[in-house]
């Protein structure tokens, strides 16, 4: 699996996030058919995985946590929709 930085292709999303929320850092990645949106504010880190075609797999979630969260054994909260097409990872700082 590879995370590919595609932030430049989502300039409207990044601009919107920076202007309408309290986040100060936004990155967008592609993980095959799964989109990964990483946001960071002074108080928290939020990561959203979204796949319109199928459920987001556990190995994709584990891979993203391992790659994007720098601390060892991070404490996080997972939230997902009923179909598991969207998963949010929330980490308090």
Tab-separated table of C-alpha atoms in Angstrom:
chain	number	residue	atom	x	y	z
A	1	UNK	CA	0.000	0.000	0.000
A	2	UNK	CA	1.125	3.525	-0.799
A	3	UNK	CA	-0.163	6.882	0.359
A	4	UNK	CA	0.051	9.332	-2.528
A	5	UNK	CA	-0.151	13.051	-1.746
A	6	UNK	CA	-2.898	14.505	-3.971
A	7	UNK	CA	-3.468	17.721	-2.021
A	8	UNK	CA	-2.889	19.915	-5.092
A	9	UNK	CA	-5.849	18.250	-6.834
A	10	UNK	CA	-8.195	19.247	-3.980
A	11	UNK	CA	-7.430	22.949	-3.609
A	12	UNK	CA	-11.120	23.869	-3.100
A	13	UNK	CA	-11.497	21.325	-0.273
A	14	UNK	CA	-8.279	22.484	1.397
A	15	UNK	CA	-9.245	26.147	1.054
A	16	UNK	CA	-12.703	25.451	2.477
A	17	UNK	CA	-11.339	23.485	5.451
A	18	UNK	CA	-8.805	26.184	6.308
A	19	UNK	CA	-11.342	29.011	6.054
A	20	UNK	CA	-14.397	27.451	7.741
A	21	UNK	CA	-12.897	25.329	10.533
A	22	UNK	CA	-10.238	25.749	13.207
A	23	UNK	CA	-7.717	23.494	11.433
A	24	UNK	CA	-4.350	24.917	10.465
A	25	UNK	CA	-3.030	22.017	8.346
A	26	UNK	CA	-4.756	19.911	5.660
A	27	UNK	CA	-3.385	17.124	3.464
A	28	UNK	CA	-5.248	14.851	1.048
A	29	UNK	CA	-3.912	11.423	0.131
A	30	UNK	CA	-4.955	8.641	-2.197
A	31	UNK	CA	-4.767	5.048	-1.016
A	32	UNK	CA	-5.973	3.385	-4.203
A	33	UNK	CA	-9.748	3.866	-4.321
A	34	UNK	CA	-9.767	5.202	-0.763
A	35	UNK	CA	-9.351	8.933	-0.137
A	36	UNK	CA	-7.623	10.030	3.059
A	37	UNK	CA	-8.078	13.543	4.440
A	38	UNK	CA	-5.687	14.517	7.235
A	39	UNK	CA	-6.449	17.656	9.267
A	40	UNK	CA	-4.614	19.067	12.235
A	41	UNK	CA	-5.536	21.808	14.668
A	42	UNK	CA	-4.006	23.022	17.908
A	43	UNK	CA	-6.133	20.565	19.904
A	44	UNK	CA	-6.637	17.489	17.712
A	45	UNK	CA	-5.771	15.489	14.627
A	46	UNK	CA	-8.546	14.198	12.400
A	47	UNK	CA	-8.195	11.618	9.657
A	48	UNK	CA	-11.073	10.621	7.403
A	49	UNK	CA	-10.944	7.587	5.101
A	50	UNK	CA	-13.615	7.424	2.422
A	51	UNK	CA	-14.365	4.883	-0.286
A	52	UNK	CA	-17.523	5.196	-2.407
A	53	UNK	CA	-17.275	1.699	-3.911
A	54	UNK	CA	-16.742	-0.564	-0.909
A	55	UNK	CA	-16.136	-0.666	2.834
A	56	UNK	CA	-12.891	0.772	4.132
A	57	UNK	CA	-10.825	-2.225	5.226
A	58	UNK	CA	-9.209	-2.605	8.641
A	59	UNK	CA	-5.753	-3.017	7.087
A	60	UNK	CA	-6.191	0.349	5.322
A	61	UNK	CA	-7.121	2.013	8.612
A	62	UNK	CA	-4.154	0.406	10.403
A	63	UNK	CA	-1.791	1.438	7.594
A	64	UNK	CA	-2.939	5.074	7.684
A	65	UNK	CA	-2.606	5.249	11.478
A	66	UNK	CA	0.882	3.752	11.288
A	67	UNK	CA	1.996	6.153	8.540
A	68	UNK	CA	0.391	9.428	9.622
A	69	UNK	CA	0.506	9.262	13.424
A	70	UNK	CA	4.066	9.693	14.627
A	71	UNK	CA	3.636	8.704	18.263
A	72	UNK	CA	4.020	5.128	19.394
A	73	UNK	CA	0.798	3.404	20.577
A	74	UNK	CA	-1.446	6.422	19.934
A	75	UNK	CA	-4.775	6.769	21.690
A	76	UNK	CA	-7.521	7.430	19.160
A	77	UNK	CA	-11.261	7.151	18.657
A	78	UNK	CA	-12.776	5.535	15.551
A	79	UNK	CA	-16.162	6.592	14.201
A	80	UNK	CA	-17.740	5.049	11.121
A	81	UNK	CA	-21.002	5.089	9.252
A	82	UNK	CA	-23.272	2.050	9.083
A	83	UNK	CA	-21.918	0.951	5.701
A	84	UNK	CA	-18.271	1.613	6.735
A	85	UNK	CA	-17.650	3.630	3.583
A	86	UNK	CA	-16.454	6.522	5.765
A	87	UNK	CA	-14.239	6.126	8.824
A	88	UNK	CA	-13.029	8.980	11.023
A	89	UNK	CA	-10.022	8.724	13.313
A	90	UNK	CA	-9.844	11.368	16.050
A	91	UNK	CA	-6.710	11.938	18.154
A	92	UNK	CA	-6.589	14.508	20.945
A	93	UNK	CA	-3.271	16.277	21.398
